[in-house]
XYZ file of C-alpha atoms in Angstrom:
147
model
C 17.487 -11.655 -8.931
C 16.049 -8.787 -7.065
C 14.313 -7.716 -3.785
C 10.804 -7.392 -5.284
C 8.306 -10.067 -4.834
C 7.724 -12.796 -7.570
C 4.138 -12.264 -7.844
C 1.549 -13.768 -10.151
C 0.480 -13.727 -13.694
C -2.238 -11.114 -14.202
C -5.848 -12.358 -13.976
C -8.521 -10.149 -15.716
C -12.055 -10.134 -14.553
C -14.143 -10.582 -18.068
C -17.064 -9.052 -16.196
C -15.297 -5.624 -15.747
C -13.733 -3.373 -18.352
C -12.399 -1.548 -15.349
C -10.105 -4.391 -14.300
C -8.035 -3.977 -17.692
C -7.936 -0.220 -17.289
C -6.713 -0.411 -13.665
C -4.035 -3.048 -14.651
C -2.783 -0.861 -17.439
C -2.668 2.181 -15.295
C -0.710 0.207 -12.405
C 1.741 -1.105 -15.211
C 2.500 2.397 -16.407
C 2.993 3.433 -12.794
C 5.359 0.656 -11.921
C 7.461 1.169 -15.139
C 7.840 4.611 -14.542
C 11.305 4.713 -13.199
C 12.757 2.019 -15.682
C 11.386 3.671 -18.571
C 12.519 7.332 -17.422
C 15.714 6.361 -15.726
C 16.762 3.134 -17.050
C 17.103 1.597 -13.384
C 14.527 -0.125 -10.804
C 13.954 2.098 -7.808
C 13.558 -0.371 -5.065
C 11.384 1.862 -2.730
C 9.039 2.902 -5.014
C 8.763 -0.448 -6.743
C 8.089 -1.920 -3.197
C 4.767 -0.227 -3.074
C 3.978 -0.380 -6.853
C 4.335 -4.067 -7.150
C 2.173 -4.838 -3.954
C -1.077 -3.813 -5.543
C -4.159 -5.499 -6.233
C -3.526 -5.137 -9.833
C -0.156 -5.963 -10.140
C 1.607 -8.442 -7.812
C 5.231 -8.723 -8.097
C 7.788 -8.836 -10.954
C 6.015 -11.550 -12.819
C 3.735 -9.181 -14.995
C 6.645 -6.801 -16.022
C 8.502 -9.767 -16.966
C 5.749 -11.015 -19.168
C 5.245 -7.626 -20.667
C 9.008 -7.137 -21.406
C 9.072 -10.517 -23.005
C 6.001 -9.540 -25.242
C 7.487 -6.330 -26.209
C 10.629 -8.210 -27.322
C 8.658 -10.412 -29.679
C 8.912 -13.461 -27.664
C 5.996 -16.082 -27.285
C 5.470 -17.113 -23.594
C 4.962 -20.945 -23.641
C 4.631 -21.467 -19.789
C 4.845 -19.853 -16.453
C 5.910 -22.081 -13.335
C 6.491 -21.128 -9.906
C 9.424 -22.515 -8.184
C 10.942 -22.799 -4.524
C 14.507 -23.930 -3.942
C 15.103 -27.217 -1.816
C 17.509 -27.197 0.979
C 19.967 -29.021 -1.422
C 19.789 -26.129 -3.968
C 17.219 -27.942 -6.612
C 14.342 -26.359 -8.059
C 10.880 -27.484 -6.810
C 7.915 -26.632 -8.932
C 4.836 -25.778 -7.139
C 1.644 -27.792 -7.429
C -0.421 -25.128 -6.135
C 0.907 -21.639 -6.884
C -2.129 -19.936 -5.718
C -1.752 -20.759 -2.306
C 1.772 -21.314 -1.813
C 4.606 -18.756 -1.342
C 7.213 -18.974 -4.049
C 10.855 -17.760 -4.193
C 11.110 -17.685 -8.162
C 9.259 -17.947 -11.307
C 10.333 -19.744 -14.652
C 9.109 -18.356 -17.714
C 9.781 -20.465 -20.859
C 9.603 -18.819 -24.065
C 10.931 -18.520 -27.552
C 11.317 -15.857 -30.203
C 8.229 -15.723 -32.523
C 10.715 -16.056 -35.298
C 12.630 -19.122 -33.831
C 10.122 -21.537 -32.346
C 12.611 -24.347 -32.088
C 15.167 -22.188 -29.788
C 13.247 -22.659 -26.210
C 14.549 -20.212 -23.687
C 13.952 -20.099 -19.799
C 13.978 -16.744 -17.807
C 14.212 -17.237 -13.984
C 13.603 -14.334 -11.362
C 14.524 -14.989 -7.842
C 13.321 -12.725 -5.037
C 16.403 -12.640 -2.869
C 18.521 -10.257 -0.913
C 21.996 -10.418 -2.255
C 23.444 -8.342 0.357
C 26.031 -10.279 2.610
C 23.546 -10.472 5.482
C 20.908 -11.624 2.849
C 23.146 -14.401 1.461
C 23.826 -15.635 4.951
C 19.996 -16.522 5.245
C 19.687 -18.007 1.776
C 22.203 -21.451 1.720
C 19.674 -23.140 -0.559
C 19.888 -20.161 -3.214
C 23.725 -20.252 -2.948
C 23.672 -23.894 -3.484
C 21.346 -23.302 -6.442
C 23.573 -20.730 -8.037
C 26.801 -22.897 -7.389
C 25.142 -25.850 -9.309
C 24.639 -23.894 -12.518
C 26.930 -23.920 -15.560
C 27.571 -20.648 -17.262
C 24.642 -18.248 -17.244
C 23.707 -14.838 -17.889
C 22.093 -12.690 -15.267
C 20.525 -9.118 -15.212
């Protein structure tokens, strides 16, 4: 859970070698704080994760999974219904999404499928007052691990 937008999976222009170069440059810039200070800096990430090349947290999550020897199986965009149920997007290119679900497994353990969820939510007292659906979703979960 974080304030940063969910964003989208990266799409590269096969016609342009520059698109990959710009993407890698943007990734390096957006990861500067976490790699050098071991924490995210919300103000700088707000700017870094709202660029043409990198839209939101999803590309960073995919990169961290890759670097952790995970095989990504699926990326699905999610909203939360009023009663706290996940609603999977049918047209993620147009609709705004509150979360992303990334399904993955370790490359050494293809049978143990895991799901990573990232929610773009404000966890301050005022933010949670505006997010009853998110609270209903969290309350419906069994034991879970968060970061």
